[in-house]
Amino acid sequence: MAQNETTKLILYVAGETPKSLAAIANLERICSEHLDNRYEVQVIDLKKEPRLAREHSIVAIPTLVRQLPAPIRKIIGDLSDAEKVLVSLNVKGAQ
Amino acid sequence: MDQSVSGDPEKTTVGIAKSETGIDGFDELTLGGLPTGRPTLVCGGAGCGKTLFASTFLIHGARALGEPGVFVTFEERPTDIVSNVASLGFALDQLVVEDKIHIEHIAIDPSEFVEIGDYDLEAIFIRLEAAVERIGAKRVVLDTIESLFAAFSNPAILRAEIRRLFDWLKERKLTTVITGERGDGAFTRQGLEEYVSDCVLLLDHRVQNQISTRRLRIVKYRGTAHGTNEYPFLIDSDGFSVLPVSALGLNHKVYDERISSGVDDLDEMLSGRGFHRGSSILISGVAGSGKSTLAASFVDAACRNGEKAAYFSFEESADQTVRNMRSVGIDLKDYIDGGRLNYFAARPTFYSLEMHLAVMLREIARLKPRIVIVDPISAFDRSGESNEVQTMLLRMVDYLKSHGVTGVFTNLTHAKGDETLTDVGLSSLMDAWILMLNREAGGEFNRELYLLKARGLQHSNQVREFIMSENGLQLRAPYLGQEGALTGSRRRAKEAEARRTEAVRAAEVARFQQQGEHRRRKLEAQIEALRAEMAAEELEARRLIDAESAYLRRAKLDEEEARAMREGVAVRKRVDGGGDGAE
């Protein structure tokens, strides 16, 4: 089903805090291990672009948003549990 | 203890700085408003006015004090907030356009996301900081931050973040209002009060005897002496107002100035100059004894003098009073139309007792009248305990006195002959007490007025008959005679009788005077006649005397002639030697 679709992800962080760094590392690992090349990741540092926090209605940090495929899904946290992340992103079937 | 814990020396010496909320009464109550640069927790149940309190605080800052504010809403959408306060006359959208207020909607739908791993709420900080910096905010409202607990499943993180948020706000010296929903047994569901140590307010909305009252209590306010009482507050078309109705003590200013009651004869009873300004006057009496009419007369006198008056009626509408008073020659219509007289009519059951007081005081504070009528205070007897009524009046009287406003209270008494007993509790509050009686005598009821007391004023001790006619109000001294003091037609009959007797006596005197005059004239005529007679007699006597002396002279001459004839020589000798040239 969703195998040929590109998963578009945005990760919102705030500066180089341990949580932010952990989230970036975890996401990179998950993507490279499970999503092959069918993904696109954008990391937004809200410290640098605070405007976007309001525009995108971000509350918690880190927040991962799956823009595509629709519908939008949000995960908050440092993504320390890869299994859960994959379930939430609904990409586990890709394996 | 509060003071010693804080290391801030400024706080202990100068006292803390305050930020006005713009809420009527609240700023007075707290001697300036909320603590500047610190968070204040406003908690209360649903629909008790938390958001309105917060909005008023923010809008007042932005509009009147040049302190922009950020409204962080976790529940309502910005458009809802704007329309909510629009009904109170706040053009919030305009302030938003002018960048004086920024509404930050932090919406969290728990179904939208999952939590995986550790997180924090740094994004809220970032958004808040951006907003604060953009408009240079000095004030912040968080409404209601507790809704975060419904969205996130990890309360430990939330608590840490909320604590951090409050610290963050304090660090930036933002004056903040945080609203919180009342929880069971605690001020807020999530115990927010433990994070806010400076100022905690509790709003309450209670229904008693089917009458609802909103109340505000200052639970805690560091560095400020505050009353711990509950203060009623009001939300109406004018917004949020708190009424500091506690007794202010007995240090009010006193006036020597006198004011007229509008009834010349009554002023006359008070050494001719009426009552003291700022005194509280009780008019009590049975039904139909003319209490309201006399009260209206006070209003008439004040308004005619160019002073403002406030009339709080709990029985009659404005139109009704206007019509009724016209019948005794008092026209209140012009005063009402001209804005000099403000007439408020409400049923006693419309509000609770507290609320009535609150509303009255608010109107008095707003309008600043010089005289206030409450007609009648007995209307509250059914809506509250009698001691509550008394407490309310005490507060009212205190407030009026401290502002130099004359208060006129009417009170309906029921028991006949027992008028003074029921009012004992009120008496001590009042400076002057006019007792209106309606007594039966000679088959008719006549209105009577008596000055039971008038502190610091010389006054007549006489019961006067109170007469209401199209020519106005008059007092008549009763007829005092052997049959006691008489009033009404008996007085008139007695007076007529006295007048008749008087007329008879006057006629008698006149007749007597006339008789005297006659007599005098007659005697005078007699005297005149006698005098004329006497003059005639005198004339006759003189004539006789003259004749007699002429006769005697002639006789003497004749005798000398005769002698000369006898001794001619001698005579000649005498002529030669003596030189007597007579002969």
XYZ file of C-alpha atoms in Angstrom:
678
model
C 0.000 0.000 0.000
C 2.148 2.855 1.235
C 5.312 1.177 0.038
C 5.973 3.413 -2.894
C 5.024 6.619 -1.191
C 7.641 8.930 0.211
C 7.338 9.571 3.925
C 7.838 13.247 4.618
C 8.868 14.026 8.163
C 9.562 17.244 10.043
C 11.338 17.153 13.349
C 11.012 20.229 15.555
C 13.790 20.769 18.080
C 14.938 23.671 20.190
C 18.657 24.234 20.262
C 21.159 21.551 20.986
C 19.632 20.169 24.119
C 20.201 16.542 25.032
C 16.599 15.727 24.162
C 16.855 17.384 20.788
C 20.124 15.725 19.976
C 18.763 12.353 21.088
C 15.691 12.787 18.921
C 17.754 13.662 15.862
C 20.006 10.678 16.404
C 17.088 8.330 17.027
C 15.223 9.527 13.951
C 18.254 9.154 11.726
C 18.794 5.638 12.975
C 15.150 4.638 12.522
C 14.967 6.080 9.057
C 18.148 4.556 7.797
C 17.362 1.174 9.320
C 13.700 0.900 8.368
C 12.690 3.350 5.705
C 15.361 2.754 3.015
C 15.293 5.770 0.767
C 11.601 6.422 0.853
C 11.794 9.278 3.282
C 12.520 12.907 3.504
C 13.432 14.515 6.836
C 13.492 18.187 7.678
C 14.803 19.341 11.053
C 13.557 22.721 12.242
C 15.290 24.406 15.129
C 12.655 26.606 16.737
C 15.339 28.529 18.576
C 16.379 29.799 15.208
C 12.900 30.095 13.773
C 10.572 30.775 16.685
C 7.879 32.011 14.300
C 7.297 28.495 13.075
C 6.367 27.237 16.527
C 3.208 29.291 16.354
C 2.514 28.723 12.712
C 2.803 24.978 13.068
C 1.165 24.845 16.500
C 4.051 23.145 18.218
C 3.830 22.754 21.987
C 6.254 20.062 23.045
C 9.837 19.547 22.087
C 10.903 17.424 20.336
C 7.913 16.905 18.053
C 7.976 14.758 14.967
C 5.332 15.468 12.360
C 4.534 13.125 9.523
C 3.423 15.453 6.770
C 3.033 12.723 4.182
C 1.344 10.460 3.650
C -1.811 12.090 4.930
C -3.229 12.281 7.506
C -0.784 14.244 9.603
C 0.560 12.406 12.598
C 2.482 13.812 15.504
C 4.885 12.162 17.879
C 6.335 13.972 20.825
C 9.364 12.793 22.731
C 12.917 11.849 21.963
C 11.811 8.825 19.918
C 13.744 6.468 22.147
C 11.457 3.527 21.332
C 11.985 2.743 17.644
C 9.278 0.115 17.570
C 6.627 2.531 18.786
C 7.791 5.208 16.395
C 7.382 2.893 13.466
C 3.927 1.881 14.607
C 2.904 5.463 14.989
C 4.257 6.447 11.638
C 2.425 3.486 10.210
C 5.464 2.437 8.236
C 6.149 -0.821 9.944
C 4.628 -2.680 7.025
C 7.550 -1.490 4.989
C 9.849 -4.015 6.559
C 7.685 34.893 57.973
C 6.848 35.550 54.401
C 9.076 38.537 54.416
C 12.094 36.937 56.018
C 12.114 34.105 53.522
C 12.421 36.350 50.546
C 15.879 37.695 50.161
C 14.703 40.721 48.279
C 15.492 43.721 50.464
C 13.388 46.027 48.347
C 10.354 44.055 49.183
C 10.771 44.327 52.892
C 11.529 48.012 52.967
C 9.509 49.676 50.254
C 6.673 47.223 49.922
C 5.954 45.477 46.710
C 5.052 47.197 43.495
C 1.506 46.746 42.260
C -0.081 46.618 38.863
C -3.586 47.928 38.451
C -6.146 45.499 37.155
C -8.733 48.091 36.215
C -11.312 46.109 38.112
C -13.497 48.425 40.135
C -12.924 47.852 43.783
C -10.242 45.236 43.464
C -7.420 47.708 43.127
C -8.630 49.547 46.214
C -8.974 46.315 48.096
C -5.431 45.244 47.364
C -4.010 48.752 47.645
C -2.981 48.873 44.038
C -3.730 45.655 42.223
C -1.724 42.534 41.569
C 1.954 42.144 42.442
C 4.020 43.543 39.595
C 6.327 41.112 37.868
C 4.889 38.132 39.690
C 2.374 35.451 38.970
C -1.085 35.520 40.491
C -3.294 32.482 40.576
C -6.994 33.061 40.060
C -8.962 29.951 40.777
C -12.598 29.086 40.895
C -15.274 26.811 39.538
C -16.669 26.814 36.061
C -18.358 30.038 35.039
C -17.192 32.069 37.975
C -15.465 34.730 35.945
C -11.809 33.708 35.914
C -11.287 34.428 32.255
C -13.079 37.732 32.524
C -10.919 38.722 35.458
C -7.826 37.877 33.456
C -9.078 39.636 30.334
C -9.930 42.789 32.230
C -6.491 42.811 33.785
C -4.833 42.454 30.412
C -7.020 44.909 28.537
C -6.741 47.547 31.231
C -2.971 47.282 31.079
C -2.892 47.574 27.317
C -5.457 50.285 27.008
C -4.925 52.526 30.000
C -1.436 51.895 31.271
C 0.577 51.320 28.127
C 1.483 47.825 29.225
C 1.015 45.437 26.330
C -0.041 41.928 27.183
C 0.002 38.404 25.894
C -3.087 36.280 26.313
C -2.182 32.616 26.191
C -5.317 30.599 25.770
C -5.264 26.857 26.140
C -8.973 26.380 25.755
C -10.934 29.002 23.939
C -10.108 30.106 20.459
C -8.912 33.698 20.020
C -12.081 34.685 18.176
C -14.169 33.448 21.088
C -12.176 35.506 23.540
C -12.570 38.601 21.415
C -16.312 38.158 21.120
C -16.693 37.317 24.811
C -15.254 40.592 25.941
C -16.835 42.537 23.096
C -20.146 42.220 24.923
C -18.574 44.178 27.767
C -17.468 46.950 25.516
C -13.855 45.909 25.145
C -12.604 46.202 21.604
C -10.034 43.481 21.989
C -9.627 42.934 18.271
C -8.620 46.562 17.901
C -5.957 46.150 20.567
C -4.719 43.074 18.745
C -4.462 45.040 15.523
C -2.559 47.759 17.335
C -0.150 45.154 18.700
C -1.073 46.023 22.246
C -2.402 42.583 22.901
C -1.263 39.332 21.438
C -3.446 36.263 21.664
C -1.488 33.045 21.611
C -3.670 30.034 21.141
C -1.943 26.907 22.375
C -4.220 24.119 21.282
C -3.445 20.558 22.086
C -5.560 17.717 20.887
C -4.469 14.599 22.747
C -5.831 12.381 19.997
C -3.479 13.993 17.521
C -0.223 12.695 18.879
C 1.529 9.979 20.778
C 4.257 10.339 23.317
C 7.431 8.415 22.807
C 10.281 9.137 25.130
C 11.322 12.208 26.981
C 10.074 15.658 26.010
C 9.543 19.122 27.393
C 7.365 22.132 26.584
C 10.116 24.320 25.256
C 7.948 25.273 22.292
C 5.536 27.053 24.613
C 8.429 29.039 26.006
C 9.616 29.874 22.520
C 6.188 30.992 21.424
C 5.632 32.997 24.573
C 9.011 34.621 24.316
C 8.443 35.533 20.671
C 5.078 37.055 21.543
C 6.386 38.955 24.551
C 9.272 40.353 22.570
C 7.207 41.246 19.567
C 4.849 43.583 21.418
C 7.032 44.354 24.435
C 4.587 42.738 26.795
C 4.530 43.507 30.495
C 1.523 41.368 31.296
C 0.691 37.761 30.594
C -2.419 35.691 31.072
C -2.376 31.891 31.060
C -5.910 30.596 30.663
C -6.160 27.756 31.684
C -2.807 26.096 31.932
C -4.298 23.091 33.647
C -5.823 21.917 30.438
C -2.313 20.754 29.571
C -2.807 17.976 32.092
C -5.608 16.588 30.007
C -3.406 16.531 26.921
C -0.210 15.047 28.214
C 0.038 11.767 29.997
C 3.152 12.454 31.980
C 2.282 14.717 34.922
C 5.835 14.691 36.243
C 7.113 16.404 33.105
C 4.207 18.845 33.157
C 4.775 19.836 36.757
C 8.435 20.433 36.137
C 7.619 22.464 33.056
C 4.943 24.533 34.738
C 7.294 25.304 37.575
C 9.903 26.282 35.044
C 7.369 28.436 33.209
C 6.452 30.328 36.362
C 10.106 30.887 37.148
C 10.626 32.051 33.605
C 7.790 34.546 33.921
C 9.129 35.839 37.208
C 12.602 36.172 35.803
C 11.293 38.364 33.024
C 9.280 40.349 35.540
C 6.039 39.692 33.741
C 2.934 40.357 35.757
C 0.991 37.214 35.164
C -2.489 35.960 35.845
C -2.841 32.200 35.811
C -6.316 30.785 35.950
C -7.072 27.437 37.480
C -10.153 25.302 37.821
C -11.280 24.672 41.361
C -10.611 21.107 42.467
C -11.995 18.945 45.227
C -10.606 20.089 48.519
C -7.869 22.075 46.833
C -7.827 25.419 45.151
C -6.987 23.932 41.801
C -7.254 20.441 40.390
C -3.578 20.120 39.800
C -2.410 21.977 42.875
C -1.075 24.926 40.954
C -1.209 26.953 44.137
C 1.980 25.312 45.283
C 3.861 26.970 42.431
C 2.379 30.400 42.921
C 3.419 31.797 46.229
C 2.724 35.466 45.802
C -0.924 35.958 45.261
C -3.834 33.556 45.166
C -7.399 34.673 44.551
C -10.463 32.539 44.849
C -13.622 33.260 42.899
C -16.833 31.677 43.942
C -20.338 31.483 42.631
C -22.858 30.375 45.181
C -26.571 29.989 45.181
C -28.427 30.527 48.393
C -32.167 30.773 48.729
C -32.264 30.603 44.941
C -30.274 33.799 44.730
C -26.807 33.600 43.338
C -23.896 35.625 44.547
C -20.420 35.867 43.178
C -17.708 36.287 45.718
C -13.997 36.913 45.655
C -11.551 36.063 48.377
C -7.879 36.878 48.636
C -6.425 33.655 49.911
C -2.909 34.866 49.947
C -1.137 38.037 49.011
C 2.430 38.291 50.076
C 3.697 41.601 51.271
C 0.276 43.180 51.423
C -2.104 43.496 54.270
C -5.383 42.261 52.935
C -8.784 41.460 54.243
C -9.616 37.778 54.398
C -13.281 38.421 53.935
C -15.212 37.349 50.946
C -16.072 40.296 48.787
C -19.006 40.160 46.463
C -18.327 40.942 42.872
C -20.417 41.573 39.895
C -20.260 40.734 36.246
C -22.566 42.790 34.143
C -22.506 44.992 31.097
C -19.847 47.146 32.731
C -17.544 44.209 33.267
C -16.078 42.904 36.421
C -16.301 44.837 39.649
C -15.390 43.924 43.169
C -16.934 45.744 46.047
C -14.845 46.361 49.113
C -17.736 46.554 51.441
C -16.008 45.916 54.727
C -16.367 48.445 57.473
C -13.844 51.179 57.055
C -13.765 52.199 60.667
C -15.138 55.259 62.295
C -12.735 57.857 61.054
C -14.934 59.504 58.517
C -15.050 63.206 58.028
C -17.899 65.067 59.625
C -19.693 68.019 58.162
C -21.143 71.026 59.874
C -22.862 71.943 56.691
C -26.608 71.496 56.773
C -28.881 70.181 54.085
C -32.532 70.807 53.654
C -35.102 68.060 53.897
C -37.221 69.885 51.354
C -39.867 70.406 53.999
C -39.397 73.860 55.448
C -41.339 73.002 58.543
C -39.103 70.013 59.204
C -35.971 72.091 58.781
C -37.572 74.500 61.164
C -37.780 71.756 63.771
C -34.005 71.389 63.486
C -33.211 74.909 64.558
C -34.295 76.039 61.129
C -31.439 74.621 59.106
C -32.109 70.975 58.399
C -29.872 67.934 58.816
C -26.103 67.578 58.724
C -24.546 66.664 55.418
C -23.202 63.149 55.416
C -25.506 61.971 58.144
C -27.631 58.893 57.881
C -31.304 59.464 58.314
C -33.836 56.791 59.035
C -37.450 57.391 58.191
C -39.528 54.689 59.732
C -43.214 54.279 59.906
C -46.218 52.171 59.184
C -47.658 51.695 55.734
C -48.932 54.859 54.116
C -47.380 57.211 56.596
C -45.516 59.157 53.930
C -42.011 57.703 54.164
C -41.294 57.608 50.454
C -42.784 61.012 49.990
C -40.557 62.500 52.627
C -37.576 60.720 51.083
C -38.475 62.147 47.687
C -38.615 65.543 49.286
C -34.979 65.150 50.337
C -34.129 64.312 46.738
C -36.078 67.281 45.480
C -34.236 69.624 47.818
C -30.835 68.252 46.810
C -31.569 68.329 43.090
C -32.972 71.809 43.284
C -29.671 72.736 44.870
C -27.866 71.350 41.859
C -26.623 68.259 43.672
C -26.683 64.715 42.386
C -28.893 62.142 43.978
C -29.294 58.386 43.730
C -32.594 56.731 44.520
C -32.606 52.969 45.090
C -36.131 51.728 45.143
C -37.108 48.174 45.923
C -40.822 48.658 45.590
C -41.653 51.144 42.916
C -40.481 51.832 39.416
C -39.168 55.215 38.393
C -42.333 56.144 36.517
C -44.492 55.161 39.415
C -42.539 57.278 41.844
C -42.527 60.222 39.462
C -46.286 60.040 39.107
C -46.914 59.612 42.805
C -44.676 62.459 43.815
C -46.328 64.798 41.363
C -49.446 64.543 43.493
C -47.625 66.305 46.299
C -46.041 68.902 44.091
C -42.655 67.219 43.706
C -41.567 66.785 40.113
C -38.717 64.335 39.813
C -39.018 63.814 36.085
C -36.849 66.740 35.110
C -34.149 65.658 37.499
C -34.153 62.144 36.106
C -34.093 63.390 32.526
C -31.399 65.895 33.360
C -29.245 63.172 34.878
C -29.174 64.752 38.273
C -31.281 62.049 39.814
C -30.404 58.451 39.104
C -33.228 56.117 39.868
C -32.583 52.413 40.314
C -35.429 50.038 40.769
C -34.926 46.366 41.527
C -36.843 43.692 43.305
C -35.182 42.619 46.549
C -35.041 39.064 45.297
C -33.255 40.064 42.132
C -29.899 39.762 43.822
C -28.694 38.545 47.129
C -28.326 41.038 49.907
C -24.596 41.286 49.366
C -25.094 41.852 45.732
C -27.614 44.586 46.270
C -25.158 46.315 48.505
C -22.427 45.758 46.003
C -24.447 47.168 43.157
C -25.543 50.140 45.181
C -22.030 50.945 46.277
C -20.738 50.602 42.780
C -23.316 52.989 41.434
C -22.620 55.400 44.254
C -18.906 55.236 43.551
C -19.553 55.803 39.879
C -22.094 58.588 40.111
C -20.817 60.301 43.234
C -24.181 61.566 44.421
C -24.430 63.815 47.461
C -27.537 62.093 48.719
C -28.653 58.479 48.511
C -32.113 57.121 49.179
C -32.777 53.476 49.957
C -36.488 52.820 49.877
C -37.222 50.726 51.838
C -34.632 48.730 53.721
C -37.402 46.593 55.160
C -37.742 45.043 51.697
C -34.742 42.910 52.604
C -36.289 41.458 55.700
C -37.535 38.524 53.745
C -34.438 37.980 51.677
C -31.963 37.741 54.505
C -31.391 37.328 58.159
C -32.060 40.463 60.106
C -28.495 40.675 61.315
C -27.331 40.357 57.734
C -29.495 43.289 56.812
C -27.992 45.214 59.650
C -24.468 44.321 58.596
C -25.238 45.399 55.109
C -26.593 48.700 56.298
C -23.600 49.206 58.499
C -21.341 48.832 55.511
C -23.497 51.080 53.454
C -23.655 53.750 56.114
C -19.912 53.540 56.607
C -19.299 53.907 52.951
C -21.646 56.842 52.610
C -20.188 58.581 55.628
C -16.645 58.144 54.506
C -17.605 59.832 51.259
C -19.676 62.583 52.808
C -22.857 61.332 51.229
C -26.123 61.816 53.038
C -28.082 58.603 53.344
C -31.829 58.449 53.720
C -33.277 55.049 54.539
C -36.928 54.291 54.840
C -38.156 51.418 56.905
C -41.596 49.961 57.044
C -42.679 49.011 60.532
C -45.572 46.737 61.086
C -46.575 46.599 64.693
C -48.738 49.394 65.900
C -47.415 51.171 68.904
C -44.268 49.108 68.727
C -42.538 51.131 66.095
C -39.405 51.777 68.044
C -38.797 48.206 69.111
C -38.270 46.695 65.689
C -35.811 49.344 64.688
C -33.582 49.086 67.699
C -30.840 47.425 65.714
C -30.880 50.116 63.119
C -31.068 53.000 65.488
C -27.430 52.938 66.503
C -26.387 53.237 62.864
C -28.455 56.257 62.230
C -27.715 59.859 63.064
C -31.248 60.988 62.737
C -34.465 59.118 63.043
C -37.752 60.442 61.826
C -40.715 58.517 63.044
C -43.805 58.676 60.901
C -46.990 57.802 62.670
C -50.449 57.219 61.400
C -52.759 57.388 64.336
C -56.463 57.078 64.642
C -58.257 59.746 66.578
C -61.766 61.044 66.286
C -62.635 58.535 63.570
C -59.806 59.410 61.218
C -56.186 58.559 60.648
C -53.792 61.405 60.645
C -50.151 61.381 59.667
C -47.776 62.552 62.272
C -44.087 63.097 62.312
C -41.730 62.978 65.200
C -37.980 63.515 65.344
C -36.996 60.617 67.520
C -33.371 61.569 67.417
C -31.029 63.874 65.615
C -27.446 63.543 66.706
C -25.697 66.827 67.270
C -28.714 68.889 66.340
C -31.068 70.876 68.464
C -34.487 69.693 67.594
C -38.059 70.106 68.558
C -39.497 67.355 70.679
C -42.989 67.886 69.421
C -45.067 65.478 67.423
C -46.165 67.396 64.361
C -48.966 66.661 62.015
C -47.629 65.748 58.590
C -49.769 67.100 55.808
C -49.358 66.063 52.194
C -51.189 68.124 49.658
C -50.693 69.341 46.112
C -49.008 72.349 47.652
C -46.293 70.151 49.049
C -45.446 68.838 52.433
C -46.176 70.707 55.564
C -45.903 70.141 59.225
C -48.388 71.600 61.598
C -47.992 71.905 65.290
C -50.871 70.050 66.846
C -53.527 71.880 68.814
C -52.503 71.805 72.416
C -55.291 72.202 74.852
C -56.990 70.655 77.803
C -57.850 67.621 75.675
C -54.208 66.947 74.806
C -52.532 67.333 71.434
C -55.085 67.225 68.667
C -54.518 66.581 65.001
C -56.503 66.365 61.812
C -60.050 67.598 61.741
C -60.155 67.625 65.497
C -57.258 70.049 65.389
C -59.021 72.039 62.750
C -62.276 72.063 64.725
C -60.477 73.084 67.821
C -58.570 75.698 65.922
C -61.784 77.028 64.422
C -63.342 77.156 67.818
C -60.343 79.004 69.112
C -60.563 81.337 66.174
C -64.213 82.034 66.929
C -63.535 82.707 70.564
C -60.728 84.919 69.508
C -62.971 86.846 67.140
C -65.567 87.373 69.845
C -62.933 88.574 72.213
C -61.444 90.865 69.620
C -64.855 92.405 68.970
C -65.326 92.881 72.695
C -62.058 94.652 73.003
C -62.837 96.857 70.032
C -66.178 97.782 71.506
C -64.561 98.544 74.826
C -62.004 100.690 73.105
C -64.701 102.606 71.267
C -66.624 103.201 74.461
C -63.518 104.542 76.104
C -62.996 106.902 73.239
C -66.523 108.206 73.513
C -66.173 108.761 77.175
C -62.931 110.554 76.692
C -64.387 112.828 74.070
C -67.384 113.613 76.258
C -65.233 114.454 79.226
C -62.996 116.563 77.090
C -66.060 118.547 75.882
C -67.164 119.016 79.450
C -63.712 120.201 80.418
C -63.805 122.659 77.540
C -67.185 124.062 78.650
C -66.037 124.456 82.223
C -62.896 126.141 81.037
C -64.967 128.634 78.984
C -67.222 129.299 81.983
C -64.235 129.873 84.145
C -62.727 132.272 81.622
C -65.958 134.251 81.596
C -66.003 134.365 85.352
C -62.407 135.484 85.434
C -63.236 138.242 82.938
C -66.104 139.457 85.075
C -63.946 139.443 88.178
C -61.290 141.538 86.486
C -63.878 144.000 85.338
C -65.162 144.358 88.876
C -61.635 144.791 90.238
C -60.826 147.425 87.622
C -64.021 149.299 88.363
C -63.289 149.105 92.050
C -59.740 150.468 91.702
C -60.900 153.295 89.409
C -63.517 154.140 91.979
C -60.980 154.179 94.756
C -58.598 156.435 92.818
C -61.399 158.847 92.045
C -62.400 158.857 95.661
C -58.876 159.642 96.733
C -58.572 162.518 94.311
C -61.873 163.904 95.342
C -60.812 163.744 98.954
C -57.579 165.575 98.185
C -59.442 168.235 96.272
C -61.813 168.731 99.143
C -58.951 169.053 101.570
C -57.243 171.620 99.322
C -60.312 173.678 99.215
C -60.229 173.750 103.001
C -56.561 174.693 103.487
C -55.597 176.664 100.231
C -52.417 178.207 101.664
C -51.003 175.053 102.702
C -51.394 173.699 99.338
C -49.651 176.559 97.642
C -46.777 176.413 100.124
C -46.299 172.909 99.332
C -46.337 173.830 95.654
C -43.606 176.491 96.145
C -41.329 174.714 98.496
C -41.743 171.112 97.530
C -41.781 171.405 93.737
C -44.547 168.842 93.612
C -45.608 169.401 89.990
C -48.536 167.013 90.109
C -51.078 169.653 90.633
